[in-house]
C-alpha positions as protocol buffer text, in pm:
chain_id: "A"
residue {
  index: 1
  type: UNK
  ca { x: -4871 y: 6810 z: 508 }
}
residue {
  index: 2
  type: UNK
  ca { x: -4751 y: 6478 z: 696 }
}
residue {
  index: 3
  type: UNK
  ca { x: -4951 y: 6137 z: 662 }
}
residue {
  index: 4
  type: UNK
  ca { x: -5159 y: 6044 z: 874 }
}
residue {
  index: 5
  type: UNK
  ca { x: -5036 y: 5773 z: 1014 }
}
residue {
  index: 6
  type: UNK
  ca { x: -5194 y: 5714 z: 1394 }
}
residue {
  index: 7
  type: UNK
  ca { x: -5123 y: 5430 z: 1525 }
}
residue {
  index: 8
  type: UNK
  ca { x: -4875 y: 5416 z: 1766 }
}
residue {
  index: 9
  type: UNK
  ca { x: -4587 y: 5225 z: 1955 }
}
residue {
  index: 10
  type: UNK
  ca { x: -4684 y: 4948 z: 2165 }
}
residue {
  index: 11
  type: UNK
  ca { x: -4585 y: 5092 z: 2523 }
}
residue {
  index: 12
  type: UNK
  ca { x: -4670 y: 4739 z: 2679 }
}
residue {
  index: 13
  type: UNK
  ca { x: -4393 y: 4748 z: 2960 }
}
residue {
  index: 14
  type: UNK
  ca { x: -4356 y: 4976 z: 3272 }
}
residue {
  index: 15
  type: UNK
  ca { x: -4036 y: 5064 z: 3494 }
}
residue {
  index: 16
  type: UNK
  ca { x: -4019 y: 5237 z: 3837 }
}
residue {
  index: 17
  type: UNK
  ca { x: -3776 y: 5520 z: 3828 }
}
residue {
  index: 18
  type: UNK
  ca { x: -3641 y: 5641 z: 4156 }
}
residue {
  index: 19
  type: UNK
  ca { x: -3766 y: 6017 z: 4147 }
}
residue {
  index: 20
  type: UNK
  ca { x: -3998 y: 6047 z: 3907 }
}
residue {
  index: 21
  type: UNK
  ca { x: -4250 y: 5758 z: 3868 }
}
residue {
  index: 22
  type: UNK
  ca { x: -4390 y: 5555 z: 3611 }
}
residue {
  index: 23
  type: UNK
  ca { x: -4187 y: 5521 z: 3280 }
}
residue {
  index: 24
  type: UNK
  ca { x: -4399 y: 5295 z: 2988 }
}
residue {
  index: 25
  type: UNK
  ca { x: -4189 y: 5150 z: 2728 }
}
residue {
  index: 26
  type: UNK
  ca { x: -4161 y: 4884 z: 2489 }
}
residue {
  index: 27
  type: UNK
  ca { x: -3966 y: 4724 z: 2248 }
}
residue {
  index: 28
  type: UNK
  ca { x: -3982 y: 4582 z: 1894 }
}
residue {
  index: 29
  type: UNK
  ca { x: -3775 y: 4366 z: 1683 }
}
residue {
  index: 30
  type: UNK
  ca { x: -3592 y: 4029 z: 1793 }
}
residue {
  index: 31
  type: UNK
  ca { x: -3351 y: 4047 z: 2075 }
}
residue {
  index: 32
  type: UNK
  ca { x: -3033 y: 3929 z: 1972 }
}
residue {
  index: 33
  type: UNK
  ca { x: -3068 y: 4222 z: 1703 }
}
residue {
  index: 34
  type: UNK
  ca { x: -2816 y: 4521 z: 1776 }
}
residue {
  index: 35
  type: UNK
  ca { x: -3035 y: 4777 z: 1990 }
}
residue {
  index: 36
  type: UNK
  ca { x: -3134 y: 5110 z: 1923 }
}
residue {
  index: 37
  type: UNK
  ca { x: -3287 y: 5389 z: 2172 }
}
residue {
  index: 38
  type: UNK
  ca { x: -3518 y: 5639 z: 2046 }
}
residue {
  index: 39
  type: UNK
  ca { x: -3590 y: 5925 z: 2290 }
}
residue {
  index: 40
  type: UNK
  ca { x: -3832 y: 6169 z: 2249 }
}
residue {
  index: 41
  type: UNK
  ca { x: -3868 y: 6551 z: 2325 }
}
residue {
  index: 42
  type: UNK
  ca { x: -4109 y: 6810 z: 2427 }
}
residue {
  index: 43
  type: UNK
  ca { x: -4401 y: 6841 z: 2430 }
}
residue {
  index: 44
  type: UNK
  ca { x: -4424 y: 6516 z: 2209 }
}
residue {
  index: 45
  type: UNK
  ca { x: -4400 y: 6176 z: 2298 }
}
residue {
  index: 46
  type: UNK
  ca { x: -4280 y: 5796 z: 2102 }
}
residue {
  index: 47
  type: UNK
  ca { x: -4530 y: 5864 z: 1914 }
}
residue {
  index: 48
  type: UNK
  ca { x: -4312 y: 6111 z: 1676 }
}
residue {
  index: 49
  type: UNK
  ca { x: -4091 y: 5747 z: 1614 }
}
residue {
  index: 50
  type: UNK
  ca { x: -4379 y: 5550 z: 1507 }
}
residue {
  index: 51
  type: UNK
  ca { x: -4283 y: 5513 z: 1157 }
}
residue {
  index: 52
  type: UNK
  ca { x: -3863 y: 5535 z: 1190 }
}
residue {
  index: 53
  type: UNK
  ca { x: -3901 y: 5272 z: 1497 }
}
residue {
  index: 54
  type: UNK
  ca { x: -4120 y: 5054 z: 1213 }
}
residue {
  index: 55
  type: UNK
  ca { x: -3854 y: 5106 z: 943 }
}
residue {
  index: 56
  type: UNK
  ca { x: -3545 y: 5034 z: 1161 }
}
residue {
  index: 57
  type: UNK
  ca { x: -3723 y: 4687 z: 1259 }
}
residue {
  index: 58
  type: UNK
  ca { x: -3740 y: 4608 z: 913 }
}
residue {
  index: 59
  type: UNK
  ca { x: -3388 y: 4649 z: 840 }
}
residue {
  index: 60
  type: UNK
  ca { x: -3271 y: 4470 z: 1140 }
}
residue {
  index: 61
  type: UNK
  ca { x: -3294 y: 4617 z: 1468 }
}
residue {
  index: 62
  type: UNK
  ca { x: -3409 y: 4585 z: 1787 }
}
residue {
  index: 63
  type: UNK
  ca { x: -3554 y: 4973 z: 1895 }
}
residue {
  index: 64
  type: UNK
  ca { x: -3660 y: 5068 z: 2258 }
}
residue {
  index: 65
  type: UNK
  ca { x: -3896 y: 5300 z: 2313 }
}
residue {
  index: 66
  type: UNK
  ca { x: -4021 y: 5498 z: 2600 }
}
residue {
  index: 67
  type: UNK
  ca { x: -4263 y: 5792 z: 2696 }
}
residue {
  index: 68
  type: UNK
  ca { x: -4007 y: 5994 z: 2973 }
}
residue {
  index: 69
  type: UNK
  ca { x: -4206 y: 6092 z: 3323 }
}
residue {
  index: 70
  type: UNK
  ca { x: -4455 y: 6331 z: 3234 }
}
residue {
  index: 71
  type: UNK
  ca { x: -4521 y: 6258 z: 2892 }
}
residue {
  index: 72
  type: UNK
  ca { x: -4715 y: 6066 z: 2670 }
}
residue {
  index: 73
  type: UNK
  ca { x: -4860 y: 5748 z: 2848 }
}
residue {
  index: 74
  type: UNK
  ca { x: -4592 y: 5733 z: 3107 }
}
residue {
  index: 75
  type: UNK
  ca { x: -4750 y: 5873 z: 3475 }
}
residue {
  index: 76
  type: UNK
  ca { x: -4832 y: 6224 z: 3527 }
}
residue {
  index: 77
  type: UNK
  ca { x: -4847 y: 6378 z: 3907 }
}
residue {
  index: 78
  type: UNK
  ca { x: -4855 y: 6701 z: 4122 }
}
residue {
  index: 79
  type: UNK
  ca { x: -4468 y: 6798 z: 4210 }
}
residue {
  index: 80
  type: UNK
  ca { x: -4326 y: 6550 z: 4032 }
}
residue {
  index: 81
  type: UNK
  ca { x: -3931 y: 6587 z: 3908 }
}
residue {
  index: 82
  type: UNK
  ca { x: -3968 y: 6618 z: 3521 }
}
residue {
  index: 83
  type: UNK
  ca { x: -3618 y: 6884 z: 3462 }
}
residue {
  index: 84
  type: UNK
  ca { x: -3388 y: 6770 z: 3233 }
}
residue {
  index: 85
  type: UNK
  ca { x: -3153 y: 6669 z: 3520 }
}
residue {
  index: 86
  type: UNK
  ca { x: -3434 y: 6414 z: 3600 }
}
residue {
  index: 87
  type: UNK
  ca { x: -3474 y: 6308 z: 3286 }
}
residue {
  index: 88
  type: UNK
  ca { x: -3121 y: 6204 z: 3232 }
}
residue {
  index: 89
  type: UNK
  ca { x: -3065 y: 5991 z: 3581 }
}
residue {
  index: 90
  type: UNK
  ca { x: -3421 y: 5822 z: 3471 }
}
residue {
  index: 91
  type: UNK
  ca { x: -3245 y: 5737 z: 3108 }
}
residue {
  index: 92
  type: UNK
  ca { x: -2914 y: 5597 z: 3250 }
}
residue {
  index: 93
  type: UNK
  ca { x: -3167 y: 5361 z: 3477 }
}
residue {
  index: 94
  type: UNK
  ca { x: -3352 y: 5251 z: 3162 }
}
residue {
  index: 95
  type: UNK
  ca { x: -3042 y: 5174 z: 3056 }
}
residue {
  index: 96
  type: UNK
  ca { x: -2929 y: 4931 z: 3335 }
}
residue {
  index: 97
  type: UNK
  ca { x: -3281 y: 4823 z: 3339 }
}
residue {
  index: 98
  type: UNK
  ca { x: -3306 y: 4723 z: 3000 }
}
residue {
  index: 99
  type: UNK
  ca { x: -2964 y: 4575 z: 3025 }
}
residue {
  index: 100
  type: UNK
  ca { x: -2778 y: 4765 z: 2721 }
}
residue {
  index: 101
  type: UNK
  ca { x: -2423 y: 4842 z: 2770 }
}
residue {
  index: 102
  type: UNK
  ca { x: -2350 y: 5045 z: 2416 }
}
residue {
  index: 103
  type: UNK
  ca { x: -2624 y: 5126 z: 2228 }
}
residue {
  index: 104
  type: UNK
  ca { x: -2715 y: 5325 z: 1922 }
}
residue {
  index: 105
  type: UNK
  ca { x: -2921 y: 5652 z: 2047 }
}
residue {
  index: 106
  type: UNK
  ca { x: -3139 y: 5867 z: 1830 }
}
residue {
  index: 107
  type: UNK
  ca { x: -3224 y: 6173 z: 2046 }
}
residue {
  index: 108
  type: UNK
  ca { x: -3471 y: 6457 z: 1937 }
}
residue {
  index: 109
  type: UNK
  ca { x: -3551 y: 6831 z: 2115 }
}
residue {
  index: 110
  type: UNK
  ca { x: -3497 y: 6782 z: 2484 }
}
residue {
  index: 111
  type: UNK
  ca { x: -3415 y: 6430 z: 2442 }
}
residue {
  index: 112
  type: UNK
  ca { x: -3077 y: 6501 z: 2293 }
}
residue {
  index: 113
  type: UNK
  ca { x: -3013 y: 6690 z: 2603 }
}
residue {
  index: 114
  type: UNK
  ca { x: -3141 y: 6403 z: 2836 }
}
residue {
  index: 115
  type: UNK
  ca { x: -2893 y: 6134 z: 2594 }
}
residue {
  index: 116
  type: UNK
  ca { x: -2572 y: 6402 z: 2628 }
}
residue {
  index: 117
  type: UNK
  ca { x: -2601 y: 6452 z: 3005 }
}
residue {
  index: 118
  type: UNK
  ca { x: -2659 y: 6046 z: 3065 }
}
residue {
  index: 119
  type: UNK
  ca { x: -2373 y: 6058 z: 2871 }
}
residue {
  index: 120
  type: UNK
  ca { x: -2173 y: 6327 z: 2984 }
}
residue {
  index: 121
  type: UNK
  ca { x: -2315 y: 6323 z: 3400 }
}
residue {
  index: 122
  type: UNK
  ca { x: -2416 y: 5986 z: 3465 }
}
residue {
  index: 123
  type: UNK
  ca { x: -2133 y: 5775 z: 3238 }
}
residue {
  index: 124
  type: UNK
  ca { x: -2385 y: 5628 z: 2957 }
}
residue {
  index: 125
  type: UNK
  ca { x: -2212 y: 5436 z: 2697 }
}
residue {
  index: 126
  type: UNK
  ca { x: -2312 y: 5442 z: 2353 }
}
residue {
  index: 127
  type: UNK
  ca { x: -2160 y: 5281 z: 2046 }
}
residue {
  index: 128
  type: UNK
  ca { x: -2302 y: 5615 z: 1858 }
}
residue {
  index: 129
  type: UNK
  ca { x: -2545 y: 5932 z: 1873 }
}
residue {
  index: 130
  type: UNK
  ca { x: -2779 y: 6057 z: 1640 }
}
residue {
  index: 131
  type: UNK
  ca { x: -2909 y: 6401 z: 1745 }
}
residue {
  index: 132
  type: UNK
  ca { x: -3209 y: 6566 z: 1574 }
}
residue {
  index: 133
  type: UNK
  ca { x: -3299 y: 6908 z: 1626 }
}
residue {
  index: 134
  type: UNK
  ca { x: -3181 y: 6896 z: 2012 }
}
residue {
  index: 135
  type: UNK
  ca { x: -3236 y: 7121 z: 2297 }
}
residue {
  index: 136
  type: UNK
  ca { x: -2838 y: 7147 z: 2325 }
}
residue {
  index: 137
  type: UNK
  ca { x: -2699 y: 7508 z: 2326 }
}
residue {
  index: 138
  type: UNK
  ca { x: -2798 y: 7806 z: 2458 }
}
residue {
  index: 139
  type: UNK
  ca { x: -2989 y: 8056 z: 2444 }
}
residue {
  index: 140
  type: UNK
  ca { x: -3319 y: 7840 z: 2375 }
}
residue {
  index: 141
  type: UNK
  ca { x: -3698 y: 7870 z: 2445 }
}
residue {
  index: 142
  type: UNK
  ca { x: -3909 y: 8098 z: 2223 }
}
residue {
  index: 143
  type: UNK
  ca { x: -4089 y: 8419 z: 2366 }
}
residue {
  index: 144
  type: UNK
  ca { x: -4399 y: 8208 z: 2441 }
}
residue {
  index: 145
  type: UNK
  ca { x: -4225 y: 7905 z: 2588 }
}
residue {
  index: 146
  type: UNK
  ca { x: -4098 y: 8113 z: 2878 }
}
residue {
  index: 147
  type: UNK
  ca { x: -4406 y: 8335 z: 2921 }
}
residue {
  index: 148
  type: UNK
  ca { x: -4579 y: 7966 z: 3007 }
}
residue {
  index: 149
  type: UNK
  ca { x: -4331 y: 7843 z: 3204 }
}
residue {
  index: 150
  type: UNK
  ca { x: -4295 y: 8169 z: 3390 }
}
residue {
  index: 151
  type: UNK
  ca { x: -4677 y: 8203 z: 3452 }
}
residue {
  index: 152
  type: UNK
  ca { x: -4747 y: 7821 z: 3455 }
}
residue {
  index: 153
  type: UNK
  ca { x: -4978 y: 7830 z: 3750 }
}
residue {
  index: 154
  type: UNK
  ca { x: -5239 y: 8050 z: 3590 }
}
residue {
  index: 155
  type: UNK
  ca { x: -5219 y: 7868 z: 3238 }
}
residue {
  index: 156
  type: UNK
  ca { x: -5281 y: 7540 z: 3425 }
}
residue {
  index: 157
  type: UNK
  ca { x: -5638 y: 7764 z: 3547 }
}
residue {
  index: 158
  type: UNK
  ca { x: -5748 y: 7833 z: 3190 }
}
residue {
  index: 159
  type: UNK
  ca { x: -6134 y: 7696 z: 3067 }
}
residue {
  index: 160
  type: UNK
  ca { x: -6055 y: 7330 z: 2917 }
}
residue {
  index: 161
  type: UNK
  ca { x: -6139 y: 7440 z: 2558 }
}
residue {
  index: 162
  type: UNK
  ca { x: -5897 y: 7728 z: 2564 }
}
residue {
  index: 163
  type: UNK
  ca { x: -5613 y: 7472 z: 2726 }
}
residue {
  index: 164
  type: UNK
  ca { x: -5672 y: 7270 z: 2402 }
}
residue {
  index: 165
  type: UNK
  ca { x: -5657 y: 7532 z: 2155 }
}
residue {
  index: 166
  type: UNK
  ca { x: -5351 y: 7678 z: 2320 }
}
residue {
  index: 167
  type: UNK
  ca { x: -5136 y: 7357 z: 2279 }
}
residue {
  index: 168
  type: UNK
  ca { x: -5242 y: 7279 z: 1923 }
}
residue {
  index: 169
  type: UNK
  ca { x: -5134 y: 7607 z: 1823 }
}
residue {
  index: 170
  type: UNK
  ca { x: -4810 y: 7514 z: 2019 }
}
residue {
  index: 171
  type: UNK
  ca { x: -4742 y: 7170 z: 1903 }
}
residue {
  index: 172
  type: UNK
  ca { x: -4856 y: 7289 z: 1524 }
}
residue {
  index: 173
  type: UNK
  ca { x: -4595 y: 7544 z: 1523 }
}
residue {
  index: 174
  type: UNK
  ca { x: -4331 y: 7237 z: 1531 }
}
residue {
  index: 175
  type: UNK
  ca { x: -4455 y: 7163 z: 1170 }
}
residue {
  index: 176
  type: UNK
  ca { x: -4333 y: 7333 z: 870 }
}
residue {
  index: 177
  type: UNK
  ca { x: -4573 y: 7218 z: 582 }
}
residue {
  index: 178
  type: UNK
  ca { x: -4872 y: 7187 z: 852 }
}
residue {
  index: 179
  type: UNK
  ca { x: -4939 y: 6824 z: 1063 }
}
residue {
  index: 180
  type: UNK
  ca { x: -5213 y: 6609 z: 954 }
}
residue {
  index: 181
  type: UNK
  ca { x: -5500 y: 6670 z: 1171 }
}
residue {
  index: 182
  type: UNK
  ca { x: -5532 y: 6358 z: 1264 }
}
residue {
  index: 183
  type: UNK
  ca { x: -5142 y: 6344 z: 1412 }
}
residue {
  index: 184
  type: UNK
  ca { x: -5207 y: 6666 z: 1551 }
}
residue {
  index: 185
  type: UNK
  ca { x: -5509 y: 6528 z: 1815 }
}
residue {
  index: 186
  type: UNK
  ca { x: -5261 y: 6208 z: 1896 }
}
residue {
  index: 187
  type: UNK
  ca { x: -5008 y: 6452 z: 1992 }
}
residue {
  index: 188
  type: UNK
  ca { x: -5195 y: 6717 z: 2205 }
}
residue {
  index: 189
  type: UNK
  ca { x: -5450 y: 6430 z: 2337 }
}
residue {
  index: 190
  type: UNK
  ca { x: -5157 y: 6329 z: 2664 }
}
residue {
  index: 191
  type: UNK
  ca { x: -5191 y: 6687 z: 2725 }
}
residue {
  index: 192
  type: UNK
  ca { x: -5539 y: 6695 z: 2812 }
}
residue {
  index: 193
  type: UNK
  ca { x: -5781 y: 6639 z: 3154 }
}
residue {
  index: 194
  type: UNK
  ca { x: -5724 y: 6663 z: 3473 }
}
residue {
  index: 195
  type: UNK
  ca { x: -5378 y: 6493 z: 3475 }
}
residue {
  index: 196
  type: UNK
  ca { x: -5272 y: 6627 z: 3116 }
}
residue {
  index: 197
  type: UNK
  ca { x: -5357 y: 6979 z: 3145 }
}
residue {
  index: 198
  type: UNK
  ca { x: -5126 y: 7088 z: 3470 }
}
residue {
  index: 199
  type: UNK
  ca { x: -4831 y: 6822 z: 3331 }
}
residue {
  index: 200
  type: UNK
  ca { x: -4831 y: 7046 z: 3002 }
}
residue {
  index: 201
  type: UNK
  ca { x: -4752 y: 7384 z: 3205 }
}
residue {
  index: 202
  type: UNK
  ca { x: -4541 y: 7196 z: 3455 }
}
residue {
  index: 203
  type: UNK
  ca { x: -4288 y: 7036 z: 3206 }
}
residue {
  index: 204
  type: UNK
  ca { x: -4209 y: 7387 z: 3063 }
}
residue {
  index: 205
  type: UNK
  ca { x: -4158 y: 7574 z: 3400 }
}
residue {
  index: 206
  type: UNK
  ca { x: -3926 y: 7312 z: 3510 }
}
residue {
  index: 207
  type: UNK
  ca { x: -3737 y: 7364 z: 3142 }
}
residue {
  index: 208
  type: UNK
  ca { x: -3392 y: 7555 z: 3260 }
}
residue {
  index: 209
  type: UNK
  ca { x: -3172 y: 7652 z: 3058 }
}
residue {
  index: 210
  type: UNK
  ca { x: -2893 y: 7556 z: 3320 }
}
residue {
  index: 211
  type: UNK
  ca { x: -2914 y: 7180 z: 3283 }
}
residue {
  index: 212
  type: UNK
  ca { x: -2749 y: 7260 z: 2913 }
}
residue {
  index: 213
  type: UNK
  ca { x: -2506 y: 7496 z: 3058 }
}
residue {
  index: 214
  type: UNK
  ca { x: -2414 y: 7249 z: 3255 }
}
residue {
  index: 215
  type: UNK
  ca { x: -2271 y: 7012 z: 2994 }
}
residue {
  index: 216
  type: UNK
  ca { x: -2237 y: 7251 z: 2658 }
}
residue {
  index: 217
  type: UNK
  ca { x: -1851 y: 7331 z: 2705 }
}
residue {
  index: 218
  type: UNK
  ca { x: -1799 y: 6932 z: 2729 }
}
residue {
  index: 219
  type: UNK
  ca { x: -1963 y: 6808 z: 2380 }
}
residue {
  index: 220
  type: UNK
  ca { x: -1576 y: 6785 z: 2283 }
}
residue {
  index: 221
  type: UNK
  ca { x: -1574 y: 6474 z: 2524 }
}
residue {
  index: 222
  type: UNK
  ca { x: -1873 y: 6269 z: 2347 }
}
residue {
  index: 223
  type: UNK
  ca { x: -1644 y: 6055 z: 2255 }
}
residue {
  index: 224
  type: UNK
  ca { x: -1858 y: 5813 z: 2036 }
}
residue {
  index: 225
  type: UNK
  ca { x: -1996 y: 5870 z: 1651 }
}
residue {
  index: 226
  type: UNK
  ca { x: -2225 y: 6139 z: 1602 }
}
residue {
  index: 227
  type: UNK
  ca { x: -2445 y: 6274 z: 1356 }
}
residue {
  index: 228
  type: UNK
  ca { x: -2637 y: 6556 z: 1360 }
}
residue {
  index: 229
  type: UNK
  ca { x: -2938 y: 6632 z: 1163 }
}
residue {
  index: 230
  type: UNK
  ca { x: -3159 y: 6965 z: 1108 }
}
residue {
  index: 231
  type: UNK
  ca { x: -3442 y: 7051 z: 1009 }
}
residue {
  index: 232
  type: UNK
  ca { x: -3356 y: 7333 z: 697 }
}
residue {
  index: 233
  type: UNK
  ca { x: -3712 y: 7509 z: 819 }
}
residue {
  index: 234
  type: UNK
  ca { x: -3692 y: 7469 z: 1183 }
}
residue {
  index: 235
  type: UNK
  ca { x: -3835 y: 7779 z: 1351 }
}
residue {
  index: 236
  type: UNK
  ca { x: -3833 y: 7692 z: 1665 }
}
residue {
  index: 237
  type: UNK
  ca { x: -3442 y: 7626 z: 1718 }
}
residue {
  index: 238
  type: UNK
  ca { x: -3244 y: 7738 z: 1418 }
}
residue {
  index: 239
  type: UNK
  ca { x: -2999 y: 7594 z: 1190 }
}
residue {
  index: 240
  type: UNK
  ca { x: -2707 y: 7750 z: 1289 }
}
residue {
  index: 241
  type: UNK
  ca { x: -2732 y: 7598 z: 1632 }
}
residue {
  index: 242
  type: UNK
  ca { x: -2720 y: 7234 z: 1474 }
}
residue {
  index: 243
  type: UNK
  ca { x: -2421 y: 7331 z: 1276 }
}
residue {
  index: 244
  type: UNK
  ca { x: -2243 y: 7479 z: 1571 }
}
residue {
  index: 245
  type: UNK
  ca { x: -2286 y: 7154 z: 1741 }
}
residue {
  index: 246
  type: UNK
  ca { x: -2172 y: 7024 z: 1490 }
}
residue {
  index: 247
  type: UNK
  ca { x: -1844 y: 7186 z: 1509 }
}
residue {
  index: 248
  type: UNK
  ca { x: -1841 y: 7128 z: 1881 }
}
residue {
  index: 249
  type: UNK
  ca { x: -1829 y: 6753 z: 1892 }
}
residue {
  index: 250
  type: UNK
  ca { x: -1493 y: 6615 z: 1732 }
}
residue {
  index: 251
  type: UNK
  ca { x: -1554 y: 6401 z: 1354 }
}
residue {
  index: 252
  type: UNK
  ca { x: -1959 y: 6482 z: 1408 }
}
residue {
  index: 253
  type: UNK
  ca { x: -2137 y: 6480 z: 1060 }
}
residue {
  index: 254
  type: UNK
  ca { x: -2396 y: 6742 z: 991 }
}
residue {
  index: 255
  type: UNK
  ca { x: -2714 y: 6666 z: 765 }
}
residue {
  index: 256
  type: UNK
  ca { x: -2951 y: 6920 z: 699 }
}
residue {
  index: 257
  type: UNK
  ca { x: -3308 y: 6776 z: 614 }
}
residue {
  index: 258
  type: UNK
  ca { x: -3509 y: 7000 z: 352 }
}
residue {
  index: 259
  type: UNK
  ca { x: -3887 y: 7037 z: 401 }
}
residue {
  index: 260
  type: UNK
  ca { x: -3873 y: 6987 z: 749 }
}
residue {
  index: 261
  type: UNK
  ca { x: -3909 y: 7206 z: 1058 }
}
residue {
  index: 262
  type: UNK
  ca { x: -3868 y: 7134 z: 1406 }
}
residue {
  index: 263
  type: UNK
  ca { x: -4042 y: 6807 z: 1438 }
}
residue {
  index: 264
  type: UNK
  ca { x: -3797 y: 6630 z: 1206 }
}
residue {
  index: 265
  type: UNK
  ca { x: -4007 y: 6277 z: 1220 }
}
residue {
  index: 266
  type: UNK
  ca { x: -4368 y: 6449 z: 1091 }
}
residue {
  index: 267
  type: UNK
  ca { x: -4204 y: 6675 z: 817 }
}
residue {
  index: 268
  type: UNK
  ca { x: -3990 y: 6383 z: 613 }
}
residue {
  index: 269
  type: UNK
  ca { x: -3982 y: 6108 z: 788 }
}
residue {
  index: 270
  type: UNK
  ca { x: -3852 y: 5929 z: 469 }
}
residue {
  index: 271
  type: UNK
  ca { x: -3549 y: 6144 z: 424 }
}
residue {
  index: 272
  type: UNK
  ca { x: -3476 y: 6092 z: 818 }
}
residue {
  index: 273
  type: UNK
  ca { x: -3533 y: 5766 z: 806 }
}
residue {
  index: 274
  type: UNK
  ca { x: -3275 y: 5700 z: 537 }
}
residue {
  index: 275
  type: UNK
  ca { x: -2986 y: 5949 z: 673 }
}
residue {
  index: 276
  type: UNK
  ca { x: -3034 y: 5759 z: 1041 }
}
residue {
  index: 277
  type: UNK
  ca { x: -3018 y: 5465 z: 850 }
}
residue {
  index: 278
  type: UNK
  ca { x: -2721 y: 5567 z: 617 }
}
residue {
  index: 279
  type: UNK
  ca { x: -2551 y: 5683 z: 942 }
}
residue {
  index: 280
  type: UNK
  ca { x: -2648 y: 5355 z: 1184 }
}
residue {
  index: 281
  type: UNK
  ca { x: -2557 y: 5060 z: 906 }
}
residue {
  index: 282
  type: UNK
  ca { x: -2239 y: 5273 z: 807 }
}
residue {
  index: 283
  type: UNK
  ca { x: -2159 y: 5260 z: 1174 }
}
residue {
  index: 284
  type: UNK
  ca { x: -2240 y: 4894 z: 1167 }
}
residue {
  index: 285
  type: UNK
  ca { x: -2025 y: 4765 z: 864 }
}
residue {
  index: 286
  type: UNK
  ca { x: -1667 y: 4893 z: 1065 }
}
residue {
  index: 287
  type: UNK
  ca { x: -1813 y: 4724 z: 1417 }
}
């Protein structure tokens, strides 16, 4: 079982985006340090980078962090634009916000997709990529990820109590050896109330598969440093994907993590924490 580590990432900052509201972020570490991204995925938040974002500090970095729209602490709202194709235009204006020309980008779950089609769409430039379990090839989306976003408008209707059960079940299931309970409330608690509970069922209906078809015949153009890690026990996207990613992106290094499922950061965060770092500081030395 994970630690229980629950404090989380100051979020002190927030930027307008131009379709799909409030985005919180913050950032940590001295400025003139090189900068590194960390994006999250569904239906997590920062949160998931609370101890890497620490550990990177420590060894010299600057990190930005962010909820995206519709997640986390960032603003939640009726009809509001939270696709991947969103996602990705709101990530390349972070970018330009934050003023960072090439940085290093750590992408997990739907967040690798967001960093490849800022990348790939909107003409991000990164010095290098590290990918972790992304949302990145088809087909993905379990049996009971599309029966929610298919019926998303009654599951938004359920009793409060069942709503709550339903997503710790859900976010649980990203765990191999089992989250700490105590994680597991900090990452379902965005989820809940009267702003939580529809944003939950409305991130997963707008979750097409098409916004990855869209880009998956151009990783070969990446064109920047990439590594690739994978959870060994990841049940919710397999292995074989990440190595076939792998193989899709020219000189991209594959590192399977043992122990861990899906959510990578909870599962061993020490053994991603030093092949990021391994991969970032090797990176570094030929700058």
């Amino acid at each position: 079982m994970s630690n229980a580590d629950t404090s989380g990432l100051p979020l002190t900052e927030t930027f307008r985006s131009t379709a799909s509201g409030g985005v919180r972020w913050g950032r940590l570490g001295e400025a003139e340090r090189d900068p590194v991204v960390l994006l999250h995925g569904t239906p997590f938040s920062s949160y998931v980078w609370r101890g890497i974002a620490r550990a990177l500090v420590a060894r010299g970095y600057q990190v930005f962090v962010w909820d995206m729209p519709g997640y986390g602490a960032s603003e939640m709202y009726g009809e509001q634009d939270v696709s991947l194709a969103a996602q990705g235009l709101v990530f390349s204006e972070l970018l330009a916000h934050w003023g960072l020309a090439e940085p290093l980008v750590v992408a997990h779950d739907f967040g690798g997709a967001v960093s490849l089609r800022a990348r790939l769409l909107h003409g991000a430039r990164y010095r290098a990529l590290a990918l972790v379990d992304p949302v990145a090839l088809a087909p993905w989306g379990s049996p009971s990820f599309r029966l929610l976003g298919e019926h998303a408008k009654v599951f938004e209707r359920l009793p409060p109590a069942l709503h709550r059960a339903l997503v710790r079940e859900y976010v649980g299931s990203a765990s191999s050896p089992g989250l700490h309970p105590a994680v597991l409330e900090r990452l379902v608690q965005p989820w809940l109330g009267e702003h939580g509970q529809p944003a939950f069922y409305r991130q997963i209906a707008q979750a097409d598969q098409a916004h990855t078809d869209e880009i998956q015949e151009r990783y070969g153009e990446i064109g920047v440093p990439t590594l690739v890690c994978w959870g060994e026990d990841d049940t919710w996207i397999p292995m074989a994907k990440g190595r076939e990613l792998a193989d899709r992106i020219p000189g991209a290094r594959f590192e399977p993590i043992a122990g861990a499922g899906h959510l990578v950061q909870e599962d061993a965060p020490a053994e991603l924490t030093a092949a990021l770092l391994d991969f970032l500081q090797s990176w570094r030395a030929r700058a």
